[in-house]
Short mmCIF file of C-alpha atoms in Angstrom, two decimals:
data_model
loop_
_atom_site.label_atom_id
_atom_site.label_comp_id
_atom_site.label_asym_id
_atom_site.label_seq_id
_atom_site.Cartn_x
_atom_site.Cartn_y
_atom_site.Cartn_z
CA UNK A 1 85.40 82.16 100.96
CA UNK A 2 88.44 83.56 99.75
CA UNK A 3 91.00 85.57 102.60
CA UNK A 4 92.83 88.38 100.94
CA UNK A 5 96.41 88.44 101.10
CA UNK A 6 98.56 90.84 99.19
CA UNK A 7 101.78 93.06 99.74
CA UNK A 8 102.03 96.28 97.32
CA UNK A 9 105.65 97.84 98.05
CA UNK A 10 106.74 101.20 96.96
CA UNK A 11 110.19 103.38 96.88
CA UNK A 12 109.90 106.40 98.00
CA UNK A 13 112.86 109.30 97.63
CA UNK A 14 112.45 110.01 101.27
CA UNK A 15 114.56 108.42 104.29
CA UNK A 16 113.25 105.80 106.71
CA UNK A 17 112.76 108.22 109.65
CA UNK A 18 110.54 110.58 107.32
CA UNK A 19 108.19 107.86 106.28
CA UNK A 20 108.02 106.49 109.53
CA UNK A 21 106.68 109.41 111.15
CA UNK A 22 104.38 110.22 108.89
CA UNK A 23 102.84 106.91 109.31
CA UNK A 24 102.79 106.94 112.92
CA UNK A 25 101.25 110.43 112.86
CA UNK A 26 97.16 109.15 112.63
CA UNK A 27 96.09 112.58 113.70
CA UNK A 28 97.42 113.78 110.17
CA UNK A 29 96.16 110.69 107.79
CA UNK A 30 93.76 113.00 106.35
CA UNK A 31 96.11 115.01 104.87
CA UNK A 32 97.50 112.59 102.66
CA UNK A 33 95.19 109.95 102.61
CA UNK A 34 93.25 109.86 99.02
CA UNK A 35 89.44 111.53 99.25
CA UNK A 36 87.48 108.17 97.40
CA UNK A 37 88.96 106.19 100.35
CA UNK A 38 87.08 107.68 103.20
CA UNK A 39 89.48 107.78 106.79
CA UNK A 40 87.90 108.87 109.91
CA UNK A 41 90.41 108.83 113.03
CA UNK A 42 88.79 107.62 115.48
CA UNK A 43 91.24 107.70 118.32
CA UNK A 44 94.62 108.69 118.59
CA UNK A 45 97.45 107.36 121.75
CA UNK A 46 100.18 108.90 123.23
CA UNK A 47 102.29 105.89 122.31
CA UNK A 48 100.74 105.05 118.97
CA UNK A 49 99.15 101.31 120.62
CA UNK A 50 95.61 101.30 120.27
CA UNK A 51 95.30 104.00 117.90
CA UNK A 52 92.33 103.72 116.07
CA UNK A 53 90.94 105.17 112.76
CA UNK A 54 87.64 103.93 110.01
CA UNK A 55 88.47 103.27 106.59
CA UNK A 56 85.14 103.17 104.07
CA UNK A 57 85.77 102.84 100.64
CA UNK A 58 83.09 102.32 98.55
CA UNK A 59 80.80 99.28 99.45
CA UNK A 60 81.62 99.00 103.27
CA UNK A 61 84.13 99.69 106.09
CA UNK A 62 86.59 98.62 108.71
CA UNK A 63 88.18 99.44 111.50
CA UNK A 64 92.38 99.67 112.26
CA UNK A 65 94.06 99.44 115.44
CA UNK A 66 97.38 99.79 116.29
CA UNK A 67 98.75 96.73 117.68
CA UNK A 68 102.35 97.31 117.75
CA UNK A 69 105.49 99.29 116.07
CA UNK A 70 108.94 99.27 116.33
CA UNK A 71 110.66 102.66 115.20
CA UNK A 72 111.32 103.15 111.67
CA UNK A 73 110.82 99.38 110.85
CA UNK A 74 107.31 98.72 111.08
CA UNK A 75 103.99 99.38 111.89
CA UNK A 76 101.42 96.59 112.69
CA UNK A 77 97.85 96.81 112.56
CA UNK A 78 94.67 95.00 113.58
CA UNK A 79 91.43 94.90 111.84
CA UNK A 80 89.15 94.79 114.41
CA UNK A 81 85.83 95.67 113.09
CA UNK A 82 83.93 95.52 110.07
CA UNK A 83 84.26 94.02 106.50
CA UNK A 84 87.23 92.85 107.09
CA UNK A 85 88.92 90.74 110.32
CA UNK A 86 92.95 90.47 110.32
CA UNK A 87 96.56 92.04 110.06
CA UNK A 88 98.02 94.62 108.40
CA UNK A 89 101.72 95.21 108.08
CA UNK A 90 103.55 98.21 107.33
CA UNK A 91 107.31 97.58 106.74
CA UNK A 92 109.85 99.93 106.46
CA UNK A 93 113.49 99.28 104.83
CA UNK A 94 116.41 102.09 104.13
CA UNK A 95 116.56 101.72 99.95
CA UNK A 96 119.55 103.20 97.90
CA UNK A 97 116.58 105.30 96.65
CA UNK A 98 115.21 106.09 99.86
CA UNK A 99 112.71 103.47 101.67
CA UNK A 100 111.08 100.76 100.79
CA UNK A 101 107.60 101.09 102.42
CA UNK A 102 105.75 97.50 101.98
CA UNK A 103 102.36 97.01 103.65
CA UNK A 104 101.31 93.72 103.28
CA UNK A 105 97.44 91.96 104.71
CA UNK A 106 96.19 88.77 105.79
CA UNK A 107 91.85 89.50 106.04
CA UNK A 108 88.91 87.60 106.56
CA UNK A 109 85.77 88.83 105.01
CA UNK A 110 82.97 89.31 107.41
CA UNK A 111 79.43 88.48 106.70
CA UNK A 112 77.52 86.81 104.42
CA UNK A 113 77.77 89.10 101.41
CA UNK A 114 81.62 89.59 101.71
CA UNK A 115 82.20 86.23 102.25
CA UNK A 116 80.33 85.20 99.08
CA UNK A 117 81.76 88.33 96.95
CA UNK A 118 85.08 86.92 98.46
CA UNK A 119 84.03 84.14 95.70
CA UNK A 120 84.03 86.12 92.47
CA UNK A 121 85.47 89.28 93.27
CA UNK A 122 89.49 89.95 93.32
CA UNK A 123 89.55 91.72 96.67
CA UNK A 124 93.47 91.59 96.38
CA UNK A 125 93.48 93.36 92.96
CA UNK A 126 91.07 95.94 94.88
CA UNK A 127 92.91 96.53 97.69
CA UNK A 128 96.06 97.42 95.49
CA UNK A 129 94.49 99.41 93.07
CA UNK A 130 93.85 101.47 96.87
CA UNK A 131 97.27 101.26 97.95
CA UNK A 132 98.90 102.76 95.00
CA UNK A 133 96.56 106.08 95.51
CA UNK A 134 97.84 105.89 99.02
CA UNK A 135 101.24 105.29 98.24
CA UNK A 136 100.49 108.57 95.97
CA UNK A 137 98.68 110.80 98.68
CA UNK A 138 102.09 109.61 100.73
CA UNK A 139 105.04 111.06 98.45
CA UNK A 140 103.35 113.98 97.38
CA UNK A 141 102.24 115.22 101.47
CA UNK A 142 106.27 114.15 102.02
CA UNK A 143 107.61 116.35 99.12
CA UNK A 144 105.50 119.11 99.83
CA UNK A 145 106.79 118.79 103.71
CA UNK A 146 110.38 118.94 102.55
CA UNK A 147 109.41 121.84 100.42
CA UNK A 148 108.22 123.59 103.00
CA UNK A 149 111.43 122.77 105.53
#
């Protein structure tokens, strides 16, 4: 069994405090968060801990939690249920471009047929291919935002 760890980083033209609350705004994922990547919020909190919301992609699902955050730097995230058992970790540095928005995982397949895809499939590869169609869904919601300012 193979854990999946990968960071994918982008730049985006927007500052820190932008991106930040976009990210920390669950109960608006769906507008920017790409179709073939299924998210269902499934709860949202006052202050952001414990907010909860189901990601199924094709072939499965998880569960997210919000663990922690500390404004406009990160964002930290549990997988608590699921495919997948672990951390999630959304970073957030000001960029001469804008900000550097990194989310990087340490998971643990769950079950038996995970565990032995874990084997032969690149889960990491996967999970990037995913995160550059978020980081996509992302800029475009945050230019259309400013557009509308």
């Amino acid at each position: 069994m193979r854990r999946t760890q990968v960071t994918d980083c982008r730049v985006l033209p927007f500052d820190t405090s932008r991106v930040y609350a976009a990210l920390i705004d669950f109960a608006r994922y769906t507008e920017w968060w790409p179709a073939e990547l299924r998210l269902k919020v499934v709860h949202v909190s006052a202050d952001h801990i414990g907010s909860r919301f189901e990601v199924r992609p094709r072939g499965g699902s998880f569960v997210c939690e919000v663990a922690a955050h500390v404004r406009e730097k990160e964002i930290q995230i549990q997988y608590v249920d699921g495919l997948h058992r672990g951390t999630g970790l959304w970073t957030l540095k000001p960029h001469e471009q804008g900000t550097l928005l990194c989310y990087q995982i340490d998971l643990e397949p769950q079950g038996c047929l995970p565990r032995l895809l874990s084997n032969v499939m690149n889960f990491a590869a996967l999970h990037s291919q995913g995160m550059e169609k978020l980081f996509d869904g992302l800029h475009q919601w945050l230019n259309v935002s400013r557009e509308q300012k």
